[in-house]
PDB file of C-alpha atoms in Angstrom:
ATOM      1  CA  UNK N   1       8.675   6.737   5.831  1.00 75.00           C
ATOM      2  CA  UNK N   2       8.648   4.076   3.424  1.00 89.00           C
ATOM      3  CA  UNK N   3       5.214   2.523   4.054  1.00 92.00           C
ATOM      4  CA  UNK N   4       3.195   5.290   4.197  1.00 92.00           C
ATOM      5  CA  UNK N   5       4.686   6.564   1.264  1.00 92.00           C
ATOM      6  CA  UNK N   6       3.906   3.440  -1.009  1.00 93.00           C
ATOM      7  CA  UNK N   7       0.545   3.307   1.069  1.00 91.00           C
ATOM      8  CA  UNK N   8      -0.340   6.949  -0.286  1.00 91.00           C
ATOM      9  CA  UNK N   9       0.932   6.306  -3.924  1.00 91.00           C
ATOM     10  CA  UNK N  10      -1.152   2.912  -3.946  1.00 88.00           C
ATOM     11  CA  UNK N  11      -4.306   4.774  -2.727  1.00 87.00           C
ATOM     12  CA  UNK N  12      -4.293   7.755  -5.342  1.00 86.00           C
ATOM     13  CA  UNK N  13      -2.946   6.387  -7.968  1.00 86.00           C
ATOM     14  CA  UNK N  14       1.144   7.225  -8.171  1.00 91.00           C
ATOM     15  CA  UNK N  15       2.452   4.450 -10.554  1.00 91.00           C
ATOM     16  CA  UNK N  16       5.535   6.761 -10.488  1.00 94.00           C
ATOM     17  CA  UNK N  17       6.258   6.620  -6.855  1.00 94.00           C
ATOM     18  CA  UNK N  18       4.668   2.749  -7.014  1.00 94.00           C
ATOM     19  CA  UNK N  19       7.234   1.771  -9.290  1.00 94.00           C
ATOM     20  CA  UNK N  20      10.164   3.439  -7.654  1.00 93.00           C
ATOM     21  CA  UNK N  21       9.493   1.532  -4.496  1.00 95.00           C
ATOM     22  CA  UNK N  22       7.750  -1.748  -5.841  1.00 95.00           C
ATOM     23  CA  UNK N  23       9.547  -4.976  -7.719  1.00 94.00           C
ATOM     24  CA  UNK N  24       7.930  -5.254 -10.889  1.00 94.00           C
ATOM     25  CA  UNK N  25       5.350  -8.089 -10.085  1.00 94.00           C
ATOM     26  CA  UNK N  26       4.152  -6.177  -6.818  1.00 94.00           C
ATOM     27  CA  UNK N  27       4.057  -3.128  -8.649  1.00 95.00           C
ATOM     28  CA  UNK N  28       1.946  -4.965 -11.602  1.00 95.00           C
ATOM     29  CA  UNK N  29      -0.758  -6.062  -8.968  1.00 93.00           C
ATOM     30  CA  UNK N  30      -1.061  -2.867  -7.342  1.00 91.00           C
ATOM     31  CA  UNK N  31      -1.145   0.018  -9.986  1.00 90.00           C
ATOM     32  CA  UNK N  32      -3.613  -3.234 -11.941  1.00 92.00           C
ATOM     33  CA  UNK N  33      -6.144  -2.373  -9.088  1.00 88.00           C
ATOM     34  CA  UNK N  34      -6.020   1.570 -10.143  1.00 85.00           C
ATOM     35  CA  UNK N  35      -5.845   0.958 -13.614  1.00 88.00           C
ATOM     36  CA  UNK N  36      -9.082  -0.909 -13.430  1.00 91.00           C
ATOM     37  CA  UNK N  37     -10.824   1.805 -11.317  1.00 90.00           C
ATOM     38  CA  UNK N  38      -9.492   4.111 -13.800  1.00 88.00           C
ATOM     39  CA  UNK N  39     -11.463   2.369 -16.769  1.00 92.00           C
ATOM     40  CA  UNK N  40     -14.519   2.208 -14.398  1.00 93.00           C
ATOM     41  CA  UNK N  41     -14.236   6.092 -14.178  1.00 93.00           C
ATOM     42  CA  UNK N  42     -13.882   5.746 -10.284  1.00 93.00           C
ATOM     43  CA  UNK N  43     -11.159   7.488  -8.238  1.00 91.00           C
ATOM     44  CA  UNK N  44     -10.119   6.869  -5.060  1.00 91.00           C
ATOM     45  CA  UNK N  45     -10.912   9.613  -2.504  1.00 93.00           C
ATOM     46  CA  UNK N  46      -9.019   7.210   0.553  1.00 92.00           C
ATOM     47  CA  UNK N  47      -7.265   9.018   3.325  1.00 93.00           C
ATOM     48  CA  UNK N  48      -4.743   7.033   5.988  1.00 94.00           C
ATOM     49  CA  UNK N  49      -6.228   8.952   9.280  1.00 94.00           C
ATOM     50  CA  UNK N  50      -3.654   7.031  10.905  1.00 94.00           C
ATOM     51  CA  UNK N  51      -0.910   4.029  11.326  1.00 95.00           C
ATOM     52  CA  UNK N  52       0.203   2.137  13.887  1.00 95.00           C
ATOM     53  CA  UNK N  53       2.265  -1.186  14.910  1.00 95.00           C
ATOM     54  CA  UNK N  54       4.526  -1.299  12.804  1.00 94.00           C
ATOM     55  CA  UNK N  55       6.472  -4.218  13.445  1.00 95.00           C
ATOM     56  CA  UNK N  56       8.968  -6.474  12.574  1.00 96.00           C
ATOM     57  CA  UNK N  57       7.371  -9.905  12.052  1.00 96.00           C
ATOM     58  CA  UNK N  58      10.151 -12.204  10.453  1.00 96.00           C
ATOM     59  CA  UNK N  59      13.393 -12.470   8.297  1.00 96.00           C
ATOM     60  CA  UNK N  60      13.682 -15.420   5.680  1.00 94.00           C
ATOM     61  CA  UNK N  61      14.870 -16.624   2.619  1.00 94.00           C
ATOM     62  CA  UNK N  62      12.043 -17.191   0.085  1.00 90.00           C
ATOM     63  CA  UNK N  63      12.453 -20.399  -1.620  1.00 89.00           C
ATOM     64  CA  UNK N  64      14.076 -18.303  -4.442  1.00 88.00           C
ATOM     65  CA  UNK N  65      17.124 -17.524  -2.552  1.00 90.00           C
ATOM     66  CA  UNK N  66      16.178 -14.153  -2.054  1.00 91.00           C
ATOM     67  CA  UNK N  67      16.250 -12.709   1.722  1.00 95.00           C
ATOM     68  CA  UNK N  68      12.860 -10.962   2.996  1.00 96.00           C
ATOM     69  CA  UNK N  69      12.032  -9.432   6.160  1.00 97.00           C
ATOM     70  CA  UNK N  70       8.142  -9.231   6.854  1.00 97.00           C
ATOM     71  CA  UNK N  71       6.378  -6.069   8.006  1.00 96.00           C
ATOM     72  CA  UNK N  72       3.426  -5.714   9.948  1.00 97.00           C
ATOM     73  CA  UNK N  73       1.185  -2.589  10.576  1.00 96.00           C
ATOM     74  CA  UNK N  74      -2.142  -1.421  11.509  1.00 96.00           C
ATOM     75  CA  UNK N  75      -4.200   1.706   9.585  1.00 95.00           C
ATOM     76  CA  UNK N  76      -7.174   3.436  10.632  1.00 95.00           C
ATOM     77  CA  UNK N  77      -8.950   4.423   6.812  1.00 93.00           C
ATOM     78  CA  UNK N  78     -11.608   6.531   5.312  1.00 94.00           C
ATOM     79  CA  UNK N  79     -11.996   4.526   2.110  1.00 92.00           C
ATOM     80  CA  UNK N  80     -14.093   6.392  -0.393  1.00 94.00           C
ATOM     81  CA  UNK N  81     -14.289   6.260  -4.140  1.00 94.00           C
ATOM     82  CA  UNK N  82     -15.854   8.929  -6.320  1.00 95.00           C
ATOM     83  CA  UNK N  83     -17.691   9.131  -9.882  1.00 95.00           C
ATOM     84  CA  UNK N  84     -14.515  10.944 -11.598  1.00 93.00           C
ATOM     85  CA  UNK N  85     -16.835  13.159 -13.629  1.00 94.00           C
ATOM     86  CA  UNK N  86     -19.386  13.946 -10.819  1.00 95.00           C
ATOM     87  CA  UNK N  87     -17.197  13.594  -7.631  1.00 93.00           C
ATOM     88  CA  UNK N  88     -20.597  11.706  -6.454  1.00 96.00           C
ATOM     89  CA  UNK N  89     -19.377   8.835  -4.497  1.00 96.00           C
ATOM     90  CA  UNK N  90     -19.883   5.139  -5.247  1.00 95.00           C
ATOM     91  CA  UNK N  91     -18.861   3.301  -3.004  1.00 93.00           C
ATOM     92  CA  UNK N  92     -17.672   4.278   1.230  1.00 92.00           C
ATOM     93  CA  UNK N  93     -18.645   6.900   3.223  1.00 92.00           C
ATOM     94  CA  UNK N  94     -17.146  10.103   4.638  1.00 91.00           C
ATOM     95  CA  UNK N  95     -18.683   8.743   8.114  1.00 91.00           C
ATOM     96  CA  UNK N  96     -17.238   5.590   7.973  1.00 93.00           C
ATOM     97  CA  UNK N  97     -13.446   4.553   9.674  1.00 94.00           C
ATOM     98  CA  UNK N  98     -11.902   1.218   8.949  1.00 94.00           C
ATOM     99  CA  UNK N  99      -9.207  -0.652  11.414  1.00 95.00           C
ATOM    100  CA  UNK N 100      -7.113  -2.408   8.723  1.00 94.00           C
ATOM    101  CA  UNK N 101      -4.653  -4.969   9.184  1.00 96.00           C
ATOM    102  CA  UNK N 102      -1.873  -5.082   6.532  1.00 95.00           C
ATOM    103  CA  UNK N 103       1.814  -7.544   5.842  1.00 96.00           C
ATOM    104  CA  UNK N 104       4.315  -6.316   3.638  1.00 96.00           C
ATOM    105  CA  UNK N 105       7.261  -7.908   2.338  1.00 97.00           C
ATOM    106  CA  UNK N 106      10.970  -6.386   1.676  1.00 97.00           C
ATOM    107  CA  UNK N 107      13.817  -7.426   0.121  1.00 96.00           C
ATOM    108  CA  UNK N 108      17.175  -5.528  -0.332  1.00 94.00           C
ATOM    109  CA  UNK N 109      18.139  -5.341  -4.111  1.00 93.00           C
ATOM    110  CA  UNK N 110      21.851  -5.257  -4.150  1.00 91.00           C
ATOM    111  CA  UNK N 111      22.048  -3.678  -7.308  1.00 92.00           C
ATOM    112  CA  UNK N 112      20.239  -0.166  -6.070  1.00 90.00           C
ATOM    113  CA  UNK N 113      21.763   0.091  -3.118  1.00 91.00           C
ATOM    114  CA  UNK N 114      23.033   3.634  -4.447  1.00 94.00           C
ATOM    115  CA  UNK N 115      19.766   4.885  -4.978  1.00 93.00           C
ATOM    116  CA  UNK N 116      18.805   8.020  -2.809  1.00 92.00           C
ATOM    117  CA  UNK N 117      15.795   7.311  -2.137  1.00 90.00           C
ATOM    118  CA  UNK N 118      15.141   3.571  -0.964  1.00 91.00           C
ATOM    119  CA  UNK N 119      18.459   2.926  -0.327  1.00 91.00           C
ATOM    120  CA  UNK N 120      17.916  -0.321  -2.841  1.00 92.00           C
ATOM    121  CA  UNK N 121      14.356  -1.444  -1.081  1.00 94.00           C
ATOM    122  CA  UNK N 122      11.869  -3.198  -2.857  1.00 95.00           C
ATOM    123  CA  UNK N 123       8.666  -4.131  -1.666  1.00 96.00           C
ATOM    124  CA  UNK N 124       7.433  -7.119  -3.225  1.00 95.00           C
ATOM    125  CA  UNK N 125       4.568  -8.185  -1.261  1.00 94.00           C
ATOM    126  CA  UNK N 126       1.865  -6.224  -0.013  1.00 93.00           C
ATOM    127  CA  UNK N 127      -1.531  -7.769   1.421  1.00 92.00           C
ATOM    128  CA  UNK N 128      -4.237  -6.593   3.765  1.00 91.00           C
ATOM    129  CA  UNK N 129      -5.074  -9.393   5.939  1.00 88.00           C
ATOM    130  CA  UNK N 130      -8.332  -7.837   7.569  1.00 87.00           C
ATOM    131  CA  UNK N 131     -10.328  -4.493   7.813  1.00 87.00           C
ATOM    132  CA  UNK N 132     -13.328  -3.727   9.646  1.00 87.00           C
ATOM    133  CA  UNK N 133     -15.455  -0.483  10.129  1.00 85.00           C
ATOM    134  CA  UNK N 134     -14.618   0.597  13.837  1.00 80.00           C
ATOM    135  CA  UNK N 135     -17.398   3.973  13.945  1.00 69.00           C
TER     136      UNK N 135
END
């Protein structure tokens, strides 16, 4: 449940939820990407239709010491943003379905290992290495 939870957050907007689940320099990036939509008056109208392959890709030890594992996963997306005062959108189509191709990185934070909810995950990396339109 984790990845489609930070997924959703990411794609509307849920710094909240972001920064439960995010280290502080991943979750910097990503809610930067929403703030900046936010200040273009755009809001993201993106639905995950669905997700798939989600493997395990690799365990190692970042040059930092820290241990990672490395997650893979596949989405199929409707990836439309909307004028926020008009709902008119700007850029996407309701018509349109994209096969995405995503990594994330974990790492186990010791120190919230007590916490209810991610058990003391962090993501700290989250990329998407390819998307194209597949209809």
């Amino acid at each position: 449940f984790i990845i489609p939870e930070i997924l959703d957050a990411y794609l509307h907007g849920d710094a909240e939820t972001l920064k439960h689940w995010c280290s502080e320099a991943s979750f910097n990036v990503l809610s930067a990407i929403f703030t900046a939509q936010a200040q273009q008056g755009i809001i993201s109208d993106c639905k995950i239709l669905d997700m798939r392959h989600v493997d395990f890709h690799s365990a190692r030890v970042l040059e930092n010491d820290v241990p990672v594992i490395v997650i893979t996963f596949q989405t199929q997306e409707n990836n439309i943003f909307r004028n926020k005062k008009t709902g008119e959108i700007v850029q996407g189509a309701e018509d349109v379905i994209d096969a995405c191709q995503y990594v994330s990185v974990f790492t186990k934070v010791p120190e919230n290992a007590d916490d209810p909810v991610t058990g003391g995950w962090k993501m700290i990396d989250l990329a998407k290495q390819s998307s194209r339109n597949t209809w």
